[in-house]
C-alpha cells in the first residue's frame, strides 16, 4: 500500500511539473517574447530640450542659444566599395565650409563609425544659421547626409559677469554616466551659474515611441512626451550696473560686489580680469589657453569666492565686537603710541607718530593698529575666533556658485591641527588687524558688512531659489551701534580713512578701509615704505567695504583692488561712482 501511495505521489508531482512548464511556455514566455518583439519594432527616440535662457533682473538675456545646423553622414561607408562615396561627401562639405578640411572629416568619421553603429555619424556639430541657410536645399537633397537643427550656447555680453555666469562645455563620458540629459544634449554646465543650476537649465528629456520596420524606417508615432520648457532663470543681476562697474574698474585686478543688505540679492559681482566665456563654448585654442593660464592676474580664478586675501583693517569691526563681548568696557580709552613691543618683536602702527588717546570709535575711524594689538592680548585668539566665526568667517556663505572657499579664521586648535605647532602671542597681535593666518573671500566680507548694517547675516544669491531668511546674530545692539558710528566716521569725518575719497557720493554711507599686506615688513625697518615705492606685486591689497544709506541700510558695496595700496584711495572714488549709478538706476534715493 505504501508503495502504491509513493507511486501516485510521484506521478502527481511529474504531472504538476509538466503542467507548470506548459503554462510557462504558453503564457509567461509568450508575454516575455511579446515584449522582446516590441523592442524590435518600437523605438524610443529621446529629445533634449533647448537649454534655458539666463536673464538679468530686468529680463535682459545673458546666456542664449544660437540656432544653426549639424551635418551627419550615413554609417558604414568606410568599406573599400563605399570609400569614394565618403570621400566625395567630405570633399563637398569642405568645399562649402572650408574651416572643416576633408582630411579632418574623414578622420573623425573613421573614429566614430563602427560595424555596430546604426545611427548617422555626426561630423559637424554646429554651423551658424546664416552661414548654412543658403546651402540648406543642396545638402538636404543629398543622399547619405542628414541635416538637423542645432544650437550653440552664446554669451552676448562676452566678458561681462563671466565668472558668475560660468560656461557650458562638451559633456564628458563621466558627465553622461551621471546625467542622462547630457547624453542627448551633448553639453553640460562647467562652471558658475551654468553648473550650479545645470539641472534646471538643461530641462527634462522628451521622447517619442516610434514604430519602425526592419530597415529602421519610421512608420508611426505610438506615444510622445514633450520636452520641458520651464527652464529659464531670471537672476538678481543688473547687467547695466555690471557693465558700468567693469568699465570703471578698468584694467585692475580684484573684485567688486553690490548686494542687498537685507535679502542677500546680488545686483553685481565682478571678478577681474574677466574673460570671454564664448571661447570655451567654441573651443579654446592652445594660444588662448596659454595666454590666460600664464596671466599673473589670474583671470581663471573666481575671486569673489575663491580669492583668499588677508582682510586687513576691514577685520577690525568684528574684532572690536569680540573685545566688547569678552569684557572690555565700552568706554575704554587707551594711549596708542607708534608701536607695541612684545619680547624682542616690535609691532608698528601704520601711523609713524602714533594716535594718542583712542577709544573704540576713533580706533575704527582712524584704523588704530596699536589699539587692537593691546586689547587682543587681553582676550586672546580663541575669543576672537569665536566672534568672527558667528559673523560668517571660516565657513561658506551659501552663495549659488560652485567650489566656494571658506578661508581661514585661525585659533589655537586650528594651528595645532594644521601645523602641529603651538600658538604664539605675536600671532594673536597680527590676527587682530586681519593679517597673519587670517584669509577671507570678498563674498564673506560683503556678507559680514551686511550684518554690521542690519544685525543679520543674509545668504548671498543670484537666483530666488537660493534665498534663505537672514539669520539674526546674537550681538548686543549697543555694541553694534558703536561699531556703526565708527564706520560712519570713516566716510563722514575728516579724520576718517575714506573721507576724502568718497566725498562725491550723493548718498550718506558708512564703511571701513583696509590695507592688507602681502609681504612682511622686516624688524630692522624703522619706517614703512610708501606703497608706491614698492614693486607692484609687493604692494598691499586695498579694501573698502561700505553700506548705504547710513540711516536705512539697503545695499552693501565691497571692493578689493589687488596691489592697490590704500583702500580709500584705490577704491573710494569707484565706490562713490557706483552708489551714484545706483541712484540713477532707482535703487537708492539721493540725500
XYZ file of C-alpha atoms in Angstrom:
591
model
C 0.000 0.000 0.000
C 2.840 2.356 0.877
C 4.487 1.603 -2.448
C 1.277 2.452 -4.298
C 0.947 5.781 -2.457
C 4.521 6.658 -3.307
C 3.913 5.925 -6.999
C 0.749 8.063 -7.007
C 2.551 10.993 -5.354
C 5.460 10.680 -7.763
C 3.211 10.615 -10.828
C 1.191 13.569 -9.483
C 4.375 15.577 -8.992
C 5.530 14.868 -12.527
C 2.149 15.928 -13.910
C 2.223 19.187 -11.913
C 5.721 19.998 -13.172
C 4.700 19.318 -16.759
C 1.580 21.460 -16.422
C 3.668 24.260 -14.895
C 6.112 24.096 -17.786
C 3.279 24.150 -20.310
C 1.822 27.235 -18.549
C 5.182 28.996 -18.602
C 5.783 28.268 -22.283
C 2.283 29.193 -23.404
C 1.515 32.160 -21.135
C 4.582 33.607 -19.391
C 7.052 33.112 -22.208
C 4.564 34.486 -24.655
C 4.390 37.714 -22.641
C 8.210 37.878 -22.427
C 8.761 37.302 -26.119
C 5.957 39.692 -26.956
C 7.789 42.419 -25.022
C 11.037 41.426 -26.709
C 9.329 41.610 -30.071
C 8.083 45.119 -29.297
C 11.664 46.210 -28.755
C 12.406 45.007 -32.255
C 9.849 47.270 -33.857
C 9.149 50.031 -31.279
C 11.980 52.513 -30.859
C 12.111 55.186 -28.154
C 13.715 58.350 -29.514
C 14.785 60.870 -26.873
C 14.802 64.616 -27.462
C 16.795 67.085 -25.385
C 15.187 70.478 -24.731
C 16.879 73.736 -25.617
C 18.959 74.915 -22.674
C 17.239 77.560 -20.566
C 17.977 81.253 -21.050
C 19.761 83.135 -18.255
C 18.447 86.680 -17.812
C 19.257 89.636 -15.608
C 16.660 91.056 -13.203
C 15.166 93.197 -15.993
C 14.810 90.339 -18.472
C 17.948 91.114 -20.494
C 19.389 87.867 -21.899
C 22.823 86.964 -20.522
C 23.105 83.424 -21.925
C 21.172 82.336 -25.020
C 21.121 79.608 -27.665
C 22.086 80.483 -31.229
C 20.302 78.461 -33.916
C 22.220 76.560 -36.564
C 22.529 73.152 -38.227
C 24.512 69.949 -37.807
C 25.709 67.590 -40.549
C 25.722 63.801 -40.128
C 26.736 61.085 -42.566
C 25.293 57.603 -43.059
C 27.241 54.883 -41.214
C 29.225 52.012 -42.755
C 30.833 53.980 -45.588
C 34.386 53.052 -44.627
C 34.488 49.904 -46.735
C 36.501 49.843 -49.957
C 33.411 49.885 -52.164
C 31.971 52.928 -50.346
C 35.228 54.827 -49.853
C 34.646 57.028 -52.906
C 31.198 57.972 -51.597
C 32.664 59.044 -48.234
C 35.498 60.957 -49.934
C 33.044 62.810 -52.159
C 30.760 63.718 -49.249
C 33.625 65.053 -47.127
C 35.023 66.929 -50.120
C 31.667 68.608 -50.732
C 31.288 69.611 -47.075
C 34.818 71.026 -47.006
C 34.276 72.933 -50.250
C 31.256 74.801 -48.866
C 32.675 75.137 -45.333
C 36.473 75.470 -45.694
C 37.056 75.647 -41.930
C 36.470 71.860 -41.933
C 39.100 70.051 -44.005
C 38.365 66.856 -45.892
C 41.116 65.010 -44.014
C 39.752 66.055 -40.612
C 36.225 64.965 -41.548
C 37.349 61.543 -42.783
C 39.456 61.053 -39.666
C 36.505 61.917 -37.423
C 34.160 59.643 -39.376
C 36.610 56.724 -39.120
C 36.850 57.240 -35.369
C 33.089 57.392 -34.754
C 31.816 54.794 -37.232
C 31.678 51.099 -36.375
C 30.024 47.868 -37.508
C 27.571 48.201 -34.633
C 26.552 51.784 -35.312
C 23.121 52.155 -36.886
C 22.617 55.898 -36.488
C 24.128 58.625 -38.643
C 27.649 59.791 -37.745
C 27.702 63.440 -36.713
C 30.656 65.117 -38.384
C 29.821 68.774 -37.710
C 28.024 69.732 -34.526
C 27.157 73.286 -35.440
C 27.201 75.667 -38.385
C 25.577 79.082 -37.824
C 22.133 79.543 -39.345
C 23.168 82.435 -41.599
C 26.167 80.502 -42.932
C 24.168 77.386 -43.742
C 20.763 78.645 -44.825
C 21.668 79.348 -48.473
C 23.092 75.820 -48.771
C 20.293 74.031 -46.931
C 18.442 72.838 -50.047
C 21.629 71.432 -51.577
C 22.666 69.437 -48.514
C 19.171 68.341 -47.590
C 18.727 66.759 -51.025
C 21.977 64.806 -50.853
C 21.833 61.076 -50.321
C 23.717 59.712 -47.277
C 23.651 63.076 -45.479
C 21.356 64.060 -42.625
C 20.768 67.707 -41.704
C 19.377 68.549 -38.252
C 18.784 71.766 -36.379
C 21.432 72.530 -33.750
C 22.051 75.147 -31.086
C 25.159 76.663 -29.558
C 25.370 78.499 -26.245
C 26.223 82.162 -26.606
C 27.021 84.886 -24.071
C 26.090 88.202 -25.718
C 27.910 90.343 -23.134
C 31.069 88.283 -23.674
C 33.474 89.063 -20.819
C 30.935 90.799 -18.547
C 29.994 88.755 -15.452
C 31.754 85.748 -16.963
C 32.840 84.218 -13.642
C 29.327 84.428 -12.227
C 27.580 83.080 -15.327
C 30.127 80.345 -15.981
C 30.001 78.418 -19.239
C 28.941 75.132 -20.806
C 31.196 72.599 -22.459
C 31.030 69.254 -24.205
C 29.745 66.546 -21.858
C 32.426 64.033 -20.882
C 31.862 60.308 -20.508
C 31.649 60.788 -16.749
C 29.096 63.589 -17.226
C 26.987 61.337 -19.448
C 27.126 58.482 -16.928
C 25.851 60.794 -14.190
C 23.472 62.928 -16.222
C 21.142 61.359 -18.782
C 20.125 64.655 -20.398
C 23.736 65.481 -21.280
C 23.914 62.295 -23.366
C 21.378 63.787 -25.772
C 22.161 67.499 -25.452
C 25.903 66.917 -25.724
C 26.667 69.789 -23.316
C 26.695 70.417 -19.593
C 27.356 73.350 -17.260
C 31.027 73.500 -16.346
C 31.205 76.494 -14.034
C 29.290 79.347 -12.392
C 25.501 79.536 -12.608
C 25.609 77.271 -15.661
C 26.898 74.482 -13.432
C 25.127 75.311 -10.152
C 21.721 75.366 -11.852
C 22.520 72.832 -14.568
C 19.607 70.554 -13.584
C 17.125 73.375 -14.089
C 18.734 74.910 -17.171
C 19.068 71.631 -19.079
C 15.377 70.761 -18.540
C 13.810 67.308 -18.828
C 14.035 64.945 -21.778
C 11.097 64.366 -24.065
C 10.652 61.227 -26.129
C 8.724 59.552 -28.917
C 7.907 55.853 -29.091
C 8.144 55.194 -32.821
C 7.126 52.096 -34.787
C 9.863 51.170 -37.246
C 10.304 48.487 -39.871
C 13.242 46.162 -40.480
C 15.059 48.959 -42.341
C 14.720 51.262 -39.289
C 12.271 53.473 -41.176
C 9.766 55.344 -39.017
C 6.192 54.145 -39.593
C 4.129 55.858 -36.891
C 4.387 57.571 -33.504
C 2.781 55.446 -30.784
C 3.456 57.619 -27.719
C 5.012 61.004 -27.088
C 6.217 63.173 -24.194
C 7.057 66.815 -24.813
C 10.349 68.265 -23.559
C 10.145 70.614 -20.569
C 10.085 74.318 -21.334
C 10.156 75.870 -17.843
C 13.925 76.037 -17.581
C 14.835 79.727 -17.819
C 16.487 81.606 -14.959
C 15.950 85.279 -14.139
C 18.851 86.322 -11.925
C 19.189 89.197 -9.461
C 21.964 90.773 -11.571
C 21.584 94.168 -13.207
C 23.713 93.939 -16.339
C 23.738 97.711 -16.848
C 25.244 98.174 -13.397
C 27.635 95.281 -14.028
C 28.875 96.830 -17.275
C 29.296 100.205 -15.590
C 31.415 98.733 -12.795
C 33.564 96.727 -15.196
C 34.262 99.824 -17.261
C 35.189 101.869 -14.174
C 37.366 99.096 -12.705
C 39.303 99.227 -15.981
C 42.413 97.050 -16.176
C 42.881 96.499 -12.435
C 42.691 93.120 -10.712
C 40.327 92.364 -7.878
C 36.619 92.059 -7.168
C 33.513 94.180 -6.651
C 30.238 93.061 -5.047
C 26.969 95.008 -4.826
C 24.483 93.230 -2.574
C 21.118 93.954 -0.991
C 21.991 94.170 2.696
C 18.607 92.846 3.805
C 17.976 89.963 1.419
C 21.370 88.911 0.042
C 20.317 89.597 -3.572
C 23.419 90.373 -5.627
C 22.975 93.155 -8.149
C 26.507 92.995 -9.444
C 29.539 90.802 -8.837
C 32.712 91.092 -10.859
C 35.935 89.116 -10.577
C 38.600 90.973 -12.523
C 40.040 90.431 -15.006
C 37.110 88.662 -16.630
C 37.326 86.581 -19.828
C 35.022 85.828 -22.743
C 33.119 82.625 -21.932
C 32.391 82.050 -25.612
C 35.941 80.822 -26.184
C 35.122 77.705 -24.146
C 31.884 77.031 -25.998
C 33.566 77.433 -29.369
C 36.669 75.529 -28.336
C 39.626 77.381 -26.864
C 42.849 77.426 -28.862
C 46.173 76.471 -27.326
C 47.389 80.065 -27.685
C 44.322 81.466 -25.906
C 44.678 78.901 -23.149
C 48.353 79.678 -22.566
C 47.697 83.428 -22.525
C 45.044 83.081 -19.839
C 46.911 80.452 -17.856
C 50.113 82.490 -17.668
C 48.437 85.778 -16.721
C 49.733 86.808 -13.264
C 46.366 88.450 -12.561
C 44.699 85.003 -12.562
C 41.679 85.570 -14.831
C 40.554 81.944 -14.328
C 40.134 82.405 -10.566
C 36.673 83.444 -9.412
C 37.986 85.922 -6.855
C 34.521 86.506 -5.449
C 34.518 83.083 -3.770
C 37.958 81.574 -4.469
C 40.172 84.606 -3.953
C 41.715 84.274 -0.487
C 43.045 87.545 0.888
C 44.181 88.935 4.237
C 41.280 91.219 5.213
C 43.495 93.844 6.790
C 41.582 96.505 8.681
C 38.098 95.543 7.417
C 38.509 92.754 10.004
C 38.678 95.275 12.848
C 34.942 95.861 13.334
C 34.423 92.187 14.148
C 37.484 92.134 16.418
C 36.129 95.212 18.249
C 32.899 93.273 18.827
C 34.974 90.384 20.194
C 36.631 92.770 22.672
C 33.258 94.101 23.820
C 31.733 90.630 24.078
C 34.626 89.446 26.233
C 34.556 92.037 28.977
C 36.330 95.083 27.559
C 34.455 98.177 28.751
C 32.598 100.067 26.026
C 34.146 103.353 27.256
C 37.727 102.049 27.138
C 40.316 104.589 26.011
C 43.989 103.700 25.517
C 47.027 105.800 24.785
C 48.311 104.432 21.494
C 51.998 105.000 20.766
C 53.547 104.252 17.343
C 54.329 100.652 18.274
C 53.819 97.729 20.633
C 56.820 95.803 21.925
C 56.334 92.136 22.720
C 59.529 90.395 23.769
C 62.028 91.047 21.011
C 59.315 91.781 18.441
C 58.054 95.236 17.554
C 54.565 95.643 16.076
C 54.200 99.041 14.457
C 51.151 101.177 13.832
C 50.541 102.380 10.296
C 50.906 105.949 11.564
C 54.548 106.710 12.357
C 53.764 109.196 15.125
C 51.004 107.111 16.737
C 47.423 108.150 17.514
C 47.459 109.192 21.166
C 44.366 108.599 23.292
C 41.975 106.314 21.422
C 38.522 104.919 22.155
C 36.547 102.367 20.118
C 35.006 104.894 17.773
C 38.342 106.530 16.974
C 40.030 103.124 16.638
C 37.675 102.276 13.780
C 37.582 105.762 12.273
C 41.373 106.083 12.059
C 42.140 102.350 11.938
C 44.413 102.450 15.005
C 46.509 99.278 14.926
C 48.003 99.577 18.436
C 44.515 99.777 19.987
C 43.741 96.358 18.518
C 47.186 94.953 19.333
C 46.841 95.707 23.040
C 43.274 94.537 23.536
C 43.841 91.336 21.541
C 46.356 90.264 24.179
C 43.715 90.845 26.817
C 41.133 88.435 25.355
C 43.182 86.001 23.243
C 42.892 84.418 19.794
C 40.201 81.844 20.613
C 37.750 84.519 21.742
C 38.382 86.496 18.568
C 37.930 83.284 16.572
C 34.556 82.593 18.187
C 33.145 86.042 17.456
C 34.440 86.119 13.883
C 33.027 82.630 13.346
C 29.498 83.695 14.159
C 29.943 86.604 11.742
C 30.431 84.124 8.901
C 34.202 83.685 8.643
C 35.721 80.238 8.285
C 32.533 78.951 6.628
C 30.770 79.107 3.275
C 28.359 81.961 2.630
C 25.986 79.572 0.822
C 26.100 81.521 -2.438
C 24.852 79.754 -5.577
C 28.312 79.202 -7.063
C 30.403 76.028 -7.159
C 33.515 75.242 -5.088
C 33.251 78.161 -2.669
C 36.269 78.515 -0.338
C 35.879 79.051 3.409
C 39.083 80.966 4.133
C 40.867 80.767 7.491
C 39.567 82.008 10.846
C 42.514 80.916 12.988
C 42.557 79.596 16.545
C 44.979 77.682 18.737
C 43.276 74.423 17.826
C 43.360 75.252 14.115
C 47.142 75.819 14.160
C 47.756 72.676 16.190
C 45.723 70.596 13.746
C 47.173 72.268 10.654
C 50.847 72.583 11.613
C 51.152 70.674 14.888
C 52.611 73.798 16.488
C 51.727 75.965 19.462
C 50.133 79.389 19.093
C 52.216 82.465 19.931
C 51.130 85.788 21.384
C 52.604 87.663 18.448
C 50.249 85.756 16.161
C 47.316 86.987 18.229
C 48.557 90.558 17.759
C 48.774 90.414 13.966
C 45.495 88.473 13.703
C 43.713 91.365 15.410
C 44.332 93.573 12.362
C 43.458 90.941 9.773
C 46.970 89.743 8.977
C 48.910 86.579 9.753
C 46.974 83.402 9.082
C 43.652 85.182 8.515
C 42.250 84.723 4.989
C 38.819 85.699 3.680
C 36.912 85.915 0.411
C 35.305 89.137 -0.853
C 31.886 87.441 -0.602
C 32.446 86.750 3.104
C 33.367 90.397 3.658
C 30.244 91.600 1.804
C 28.019 89.320 3.911
C 29.750 90.437 7.132
C 29.241 94.075 6.125
C 25.530 93.361 5.641
C 25.446 92.037 9.216
C 27.141 95.179 10.534
C 24.484 97.234 8.731
C 21.402 95.204 9.706
C 22.282 92.859 12.583
C 21.532 89.814 10.417
C 23.577 87.577 8.122
C 21.889 87.151 4.722
C 22.689 84.364 2.278
C 24.134 85.916 -0.902
C 22.364 84.683 -4.021
C 21.871 85.268 -7.750
C 18.586 83.376 -8.106
C 15.491 83.362 -5.910
C 15.621 79.577 -5.433
C 18.720 80.100 -3.261
C 17.117 82.723 -0.996
C 17.135 81.995 2.721
C 15.812 84.108 5.543
C 18.671 86.209 7.023
C 19.997 84.848 10.308
C 19.927 87.080 13.388
C 23.284 87.093 15.204
C 23.383 87.272 18.991
C 25.249 90.538 19.487
C 24.426 93.293 21.975
C 22.690 96.070 19.944
C 24.563 98.680 21.992
C 27.882 97.261 20.796
C 26.721 97.157 17.197
C 25.532 100.769 17.375
C 29.019 101.848 18.496
C 30.667 99.971 15.620
C 28.322 101.637 13.141
C 29.241 105.064 14.467
C 32.895 104.289 13.903
C 32.109 103.174 10.331
C 30.098 106.357 9.799
C 33.125 108.399 10.844
C 35.377 106.537 8.384
C 33.462 108.087 5.473
C 31.998 111.250 7.032
C 34.587 112.604 9.495
C 37.576 114.495 8.097
C 39.867 112.219 10.118
C 38.256 109.101 8.651
C 40.448 106.941 6.427
C 37.990 107.104 3.499
C 36.535 110.589 3.995
C 38.460 112.401 1.264
C 37.925 109.596 -1.232
C 34.126 109.164 -1.083
C 33.155 112.846 -0.900
C 31.498 112.649 -4.324
C 28.912 110.125 -3.150
C 25.372 111.519 -3.300
C 24.222 109.191 -0.520
C 25.422 109.025 3.096
C 27.364 105.837 3.620
C 29.352 104.044 6.313
C 32.323 101.786 5.768
C 35.837 100.669 6.512
C 39.089 100.733 4.581
C 41.691 98.006 4.695
C 45.299 97.748 3.601
C 46.260 94.089 3.542
C 49.988 93.441 3.363
C 51.193 90.707 1.025
C 54.801 90.773 2.250
C 56.230 91.031 5.751
C 57.974 94.187 6.960
C 61.472 93.440 8.339
C 62.021 94.220 12.028
C 65.082 96.222 11.023
C 62.947 98.627 9.009
C 62.182 101.562 11.265
C 59.904 103.356 8.848
C 57.425 101.819 6.437
C 57.978 102.324 2.738
C 55.198 104.062 0.884
C 53.031 101.742 -1.191
C 54.016 103.431 -4.457
C 57.682 102.804 -3.615
C 57.161 99.025 -3.645
C 57.211 96.747 -6.670
C 53.667 96.201 -7.983
C 53.226 92.621 -6.753
C 54.633 93.589 -3.326
C 52.080 96.337 -2.773
C 49.246 95.747 -0.335
C 45.755 94.790 -1.408
C 43.281 97.639 -0.997
C 39.871 97.035 0.613
C 36.846 99.272 1.022
C 33.595 97.809 2.257
C 30.568 100.058 2.795
C 26.809 100.168 3.244
C 24.235 102.853 2.439
C 22.119 104.764 3.201
C 23.559 105.005 6.701
C 20.231 105.589 8.493
C 18.343 102.963 6.490
C 20.834 100.407 5.177
C 19.787 98.903 1.863
C 22.929 97.977 -0.070
C 26.474 96.828 0.545
C 29.381 97.533 -1.789
C 32.602 95.618 -1.186
C 35.681 96.374 -3.279
C 39.131 94.838 -3.265
C 41.838 96.114 -5.607
C 44.787 93.735 -5.742
C 48.047 95.535 -5.027
C 46.085 98.766 -4.941
C 47.791 100.123 -1.814
C 45.451 102.066 0.472
C 41.775 101.113 0.445
C 40.429 104.659 0.481
C 42.482 105.986 -2.402
C 42.240 102.827 -4.519
C 38.529 102.089 -4.065
C 36.885 105.235 -2.676
C 36.149 107.084 -5.898
C 34.903 103.872 -7.561
C 32.591 103.183 -4.614
C 31.147 106.697 -4.779
C 30.551 106.308 -8.524
C 28.746 103.000 -8.002
C 26.404 104.482 -5.392
C 25.673 107.412 -7.708
C 24.932 104.996 -10.550
C 22.550 103.118 -8.258
C 20.767 106.383 -7.553
C 20.445 106.959 -11.299
C 19.039 103.429 -11.726
C 16.475 103.995 -8.972
C 17.835 101.655 -6.313
C 18.667 104.364 -3.773
C 17.196 107.787 -3.063
C 19.570 110.742 -3.257
C 20.335 112.562 0.030
